[in-house]
XYZ file of C-alpha atoms in Angstrom:
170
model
C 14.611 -5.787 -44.516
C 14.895 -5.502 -40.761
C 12.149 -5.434 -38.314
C 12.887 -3.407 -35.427
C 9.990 -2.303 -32.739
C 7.996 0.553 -32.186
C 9.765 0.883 -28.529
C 11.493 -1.522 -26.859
C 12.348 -1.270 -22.646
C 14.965 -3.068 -20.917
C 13.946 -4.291 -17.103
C 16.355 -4.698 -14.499
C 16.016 -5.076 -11.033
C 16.100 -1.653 -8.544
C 17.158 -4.048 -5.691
C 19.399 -7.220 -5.211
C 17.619 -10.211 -4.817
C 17.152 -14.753 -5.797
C 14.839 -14.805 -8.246
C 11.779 -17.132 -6.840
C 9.101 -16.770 -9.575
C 9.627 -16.155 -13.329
C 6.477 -15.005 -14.653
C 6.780 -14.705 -18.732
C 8.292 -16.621 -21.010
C 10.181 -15.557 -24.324
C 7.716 -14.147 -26.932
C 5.166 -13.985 -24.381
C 2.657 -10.984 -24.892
C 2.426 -8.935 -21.600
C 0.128 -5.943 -20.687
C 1.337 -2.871 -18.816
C 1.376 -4.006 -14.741
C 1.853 -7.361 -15.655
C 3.945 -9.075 -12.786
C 7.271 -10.525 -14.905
C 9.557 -11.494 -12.336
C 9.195 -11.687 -7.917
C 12.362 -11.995 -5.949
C 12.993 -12.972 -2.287
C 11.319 -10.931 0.563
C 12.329 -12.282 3.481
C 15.171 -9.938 4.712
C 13.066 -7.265 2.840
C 10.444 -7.832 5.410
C 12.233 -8.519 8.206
C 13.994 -4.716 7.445
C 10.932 -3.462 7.500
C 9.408 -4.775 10.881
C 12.685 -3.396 12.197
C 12.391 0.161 10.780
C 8.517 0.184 11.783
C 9.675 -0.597 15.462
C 12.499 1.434 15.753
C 10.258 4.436 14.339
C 7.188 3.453 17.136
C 10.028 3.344 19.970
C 11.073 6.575 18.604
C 7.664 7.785 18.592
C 6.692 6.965 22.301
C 10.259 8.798 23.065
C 8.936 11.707 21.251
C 5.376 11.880 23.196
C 7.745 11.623 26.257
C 9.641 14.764 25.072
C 6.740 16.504 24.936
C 5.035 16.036 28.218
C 8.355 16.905 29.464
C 8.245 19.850 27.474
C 4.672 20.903 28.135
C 5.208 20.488 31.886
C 8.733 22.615 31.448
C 6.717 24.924 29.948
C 3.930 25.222 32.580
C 6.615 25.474 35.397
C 8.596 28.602 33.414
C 5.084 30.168 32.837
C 4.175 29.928 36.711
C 7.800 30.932 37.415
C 8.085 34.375 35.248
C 4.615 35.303 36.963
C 5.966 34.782 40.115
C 9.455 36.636 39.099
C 7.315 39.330 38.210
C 5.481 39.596 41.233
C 8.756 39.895 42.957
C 7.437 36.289 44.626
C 10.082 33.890 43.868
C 13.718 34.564 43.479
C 15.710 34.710 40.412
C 17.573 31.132 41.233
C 13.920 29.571 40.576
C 13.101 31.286 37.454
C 15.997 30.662 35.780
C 15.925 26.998 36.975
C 12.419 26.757 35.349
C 14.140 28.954 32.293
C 16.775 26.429 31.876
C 14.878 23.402 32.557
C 12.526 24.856 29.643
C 14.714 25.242 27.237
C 16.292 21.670 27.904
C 13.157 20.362 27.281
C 12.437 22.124 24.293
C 15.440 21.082 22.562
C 14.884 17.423 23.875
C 11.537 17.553 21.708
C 13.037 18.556 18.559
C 15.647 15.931 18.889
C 12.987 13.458 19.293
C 10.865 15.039 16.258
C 13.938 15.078 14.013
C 14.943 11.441 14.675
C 11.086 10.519 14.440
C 11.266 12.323 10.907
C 14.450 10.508 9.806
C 13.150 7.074 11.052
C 9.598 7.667 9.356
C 11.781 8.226 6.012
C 13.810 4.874 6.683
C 10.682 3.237 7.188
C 9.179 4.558 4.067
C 12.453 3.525 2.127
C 12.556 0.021 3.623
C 8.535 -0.258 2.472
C 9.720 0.826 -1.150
C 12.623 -1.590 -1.609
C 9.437 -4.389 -0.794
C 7.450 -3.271 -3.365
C 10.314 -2.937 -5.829
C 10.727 -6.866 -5.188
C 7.889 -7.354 -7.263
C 9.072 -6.416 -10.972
C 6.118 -5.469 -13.668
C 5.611 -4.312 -16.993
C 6.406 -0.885 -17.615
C 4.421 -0.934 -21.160
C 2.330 -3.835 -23.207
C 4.582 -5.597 -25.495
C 6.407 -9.038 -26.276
C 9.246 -10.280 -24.496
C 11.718 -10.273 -27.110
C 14.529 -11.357 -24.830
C 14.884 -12.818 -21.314
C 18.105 -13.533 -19.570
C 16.995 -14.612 -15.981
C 16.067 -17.626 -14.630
C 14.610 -19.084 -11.038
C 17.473 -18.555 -8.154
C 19.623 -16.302 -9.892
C 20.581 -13.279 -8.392
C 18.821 -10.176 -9.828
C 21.501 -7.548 -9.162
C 20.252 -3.918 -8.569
C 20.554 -0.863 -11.453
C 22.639 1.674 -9.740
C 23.564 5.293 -11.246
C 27.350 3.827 -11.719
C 27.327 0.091 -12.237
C 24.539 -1.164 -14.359
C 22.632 -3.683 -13.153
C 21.735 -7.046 -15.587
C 19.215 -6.740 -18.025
C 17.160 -9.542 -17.081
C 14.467 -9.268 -20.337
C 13.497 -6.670 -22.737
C 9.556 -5.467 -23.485
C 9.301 -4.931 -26.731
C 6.479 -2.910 -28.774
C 6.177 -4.591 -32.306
């Protein structure tokens, strides 16, 4: 007869990376969260200090915006009460008018490239933790094709990525 397992789950990597630590062995037993393999984090990390400064310069940008913005604001208010007391002329209020809406637009620029830098940020901080690889299930390693400094090549929706081992549930 043949013995086949319950389940079985092939791991590959989600990110290119040298393998530095090989954590199981070949018939090893493994529980679910089990760290199996760790590859290199140093241009991992340094991608991430530069996405978490490029998102607080973009931040202090966007707090700049908006004082502009709030004293824009202020100056149209004080100008259309004016323009309505017939006590400024119609050069000045539509000055303040234009100045406003400059302003305005100037903060949702700086809120929308905040938004998109807080969502590279938050990408660069998953591709770290994806350079740790666990144990989807508790099983056996039934095969492992990896070894220290190979290159773990990322799984990708059109080429496959190496099956560096396979959990198995016997």
């Amino acid at each position: 007869g043949r013995i086949q397992p319950k389940t079985q789950v092939e791991i590959t990597s989600e990110i290119n990376g040298e393998i530095i630590d090989l954590e199981v062995k070949e018939g090893q037993y493994v529980e679910a969260g089990d760290i199996l393999v760790v590859l290199d984090t140093v241009q991992i990390k340094a991608d991430v200090q530069q996405a978490r400064y490029s998102l607080d310069e973009s931040r202090a940008r966007m707090n700049g915006a908006k004082a502009t913005f709030d004293q824009a604001k202020e100056e149209f208010d004080r100008q259309q009460r004016l323009f309505d007391q017939d006590l400024t002329s119609e050069t000045a209020f539509r000055d303040a008018r234009y100045a406003y809406l400059n302003a305005e637009a100037s903060y949702e620029s700086a809120q929308a490239t905040t938004r998109r830098l807080e969502a590279a940020y938050d990408k660069q901080l998953d591709y770290l933790s994806k350079a740790k690889i666990v144990a989807p299930m508790t099983g056996v390693i039934s095969f492992l094709d990896c070894e220290v400094g190979e290159i773990a090549a990322a799984q990708t929706s059109f080429p496959q990525g190496k099956t560096l081992m396979i959990i198995s549930d016997l």
